[in-house]
Phi, psi and omega in degrees: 000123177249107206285135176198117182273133191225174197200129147296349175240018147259114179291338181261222248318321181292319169305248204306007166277305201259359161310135164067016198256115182306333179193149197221163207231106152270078190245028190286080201218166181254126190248024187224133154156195173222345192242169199277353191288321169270014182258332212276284200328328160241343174272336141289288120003295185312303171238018136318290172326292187322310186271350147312295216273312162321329216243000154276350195248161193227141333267168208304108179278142178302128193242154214208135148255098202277090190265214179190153163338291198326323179306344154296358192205065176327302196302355182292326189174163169278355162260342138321331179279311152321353186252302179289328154286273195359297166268015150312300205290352186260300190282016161249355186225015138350290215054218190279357172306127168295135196221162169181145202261172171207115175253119173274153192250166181334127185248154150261153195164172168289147171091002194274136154274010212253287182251332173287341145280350158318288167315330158276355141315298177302332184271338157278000140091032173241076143320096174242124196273128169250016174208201209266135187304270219298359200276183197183132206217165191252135153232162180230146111347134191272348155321311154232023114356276171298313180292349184266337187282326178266002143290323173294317182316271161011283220239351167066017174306187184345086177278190205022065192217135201270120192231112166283103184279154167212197149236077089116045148286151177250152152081023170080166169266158152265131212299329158324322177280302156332307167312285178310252162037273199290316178222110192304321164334300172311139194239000000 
C-alpha cells in the first residue's frame, strides 16, 4: 500500500491519486448538511474531478462509486439529491471507463459513528427508535461491502451498472426487529 494525498478540488493530486491504478474506489462523500450546497461541491463536483482524472490514464481504470439507497429518491433530502447527481455525473461523463454504482444502505462497523452507538445502546438494554414503527430499513456490515466492491473490481462484472446491495434480511428490518436482534431482552 502506497499512501497518496488527494483533494476533490484538486485536479494535479487527482492525477497522482489515480495514476497507474487499474481500478478506483470512490467513497469520498460529504454526508452532513442542510442545503443542496453543502452537499454539491464534493458529492457532485467530486466526482467530476475524479473521473476527469481516470479518462487521463492508459489505459483507463475500472471505476466503482460508492453512493446510497437514497439516491432513488432525489427529493428526499438534499444529500439524496447529490448522490443521485453525483451518479448522473459519472454516467454522462465516463465515457468509455467501465463504471459501476454501488448503493448501500446503512453501513456498520468498528469505528462507525453513526449506527454503532445505536447498537451499543441496545446492548446496554436502551431502545431509542429514530423513525416511525412501521418504517423499515437495510443494513450492510462495512465487511461486506469492501467485499462486494473488491469482487466487482476483480471479477469485471456488469459495468455501467447501478447494483443496490444489503445484507440480505428480507424485506429490511424494522425497529422491532433491531431491537430484539441486538438485544432479546428488549420487549
Amino acid at each position: 500500500i502506497e499512501p497518496v494525498q488527494g483533494n476533490l478540488e484538486s485536479p494535479a493530486s487527482l492525477l497522482a491519486l489515480v495514476r497507474d491504478c487499474g481500478g478506483v474506489i470512490h467513497c469520498a462523500a460529504a454526508i452532513r448538511g442542510i442545503r443542496r450546497e453543502d452537499f454539491h461541491k464534493t458529492n457532485v463536483i467530486g466526482v467530476s474531478n475524479i473521473i476527469k482524472a481516470c479518462l487521463a490514464q492508459s489505459p483507463l481504470p475500472r471505476f466503482v462509486l460508492l453512493s446510497s439507497l437514497a439516491a432513488r429518491e432525489p427529493s428526499l433530502s438534499p444529500y439524496a439529491w447529490s448522490k443521485h447527481e453525483g451518479e448522473s455525473v459519472l454516467a454522462c461523463e465516463a465515457g468509455a471507463i467501465e463504471w459501476a454504482i454501488i448503493r448501500a444502505p446503512a453501513v456498520y462497523g468498528p469505528k462507525d459513528r453513526t449506527i454503532l452507538p445505536l447498537f451499543k445502546l441496545l446492548r446496554k438494554g436502551i431502545g431509542i427508535q429514530l423513525g416511525p414503527s412501521h418504517a423499515k430499513f437495510s443494513l450492510i456490515h462495512v465487511d461486506d461491502l469492501a467485499k462486494a466492491v473488491i469482487l466487482w473490481l476483480k471479477n469485471g462484472g456488469p459495468p455501467f451498472h447501478t447494483f443496490e446491495i444489503d445484507d440480505g434480511f428480507p424485506g429490511g428490518y424494522s425497529w422491532g426487529e433491531v431491537f430484539r436482534l441486538s438485544n432479546p431482552h428488549l420487549h
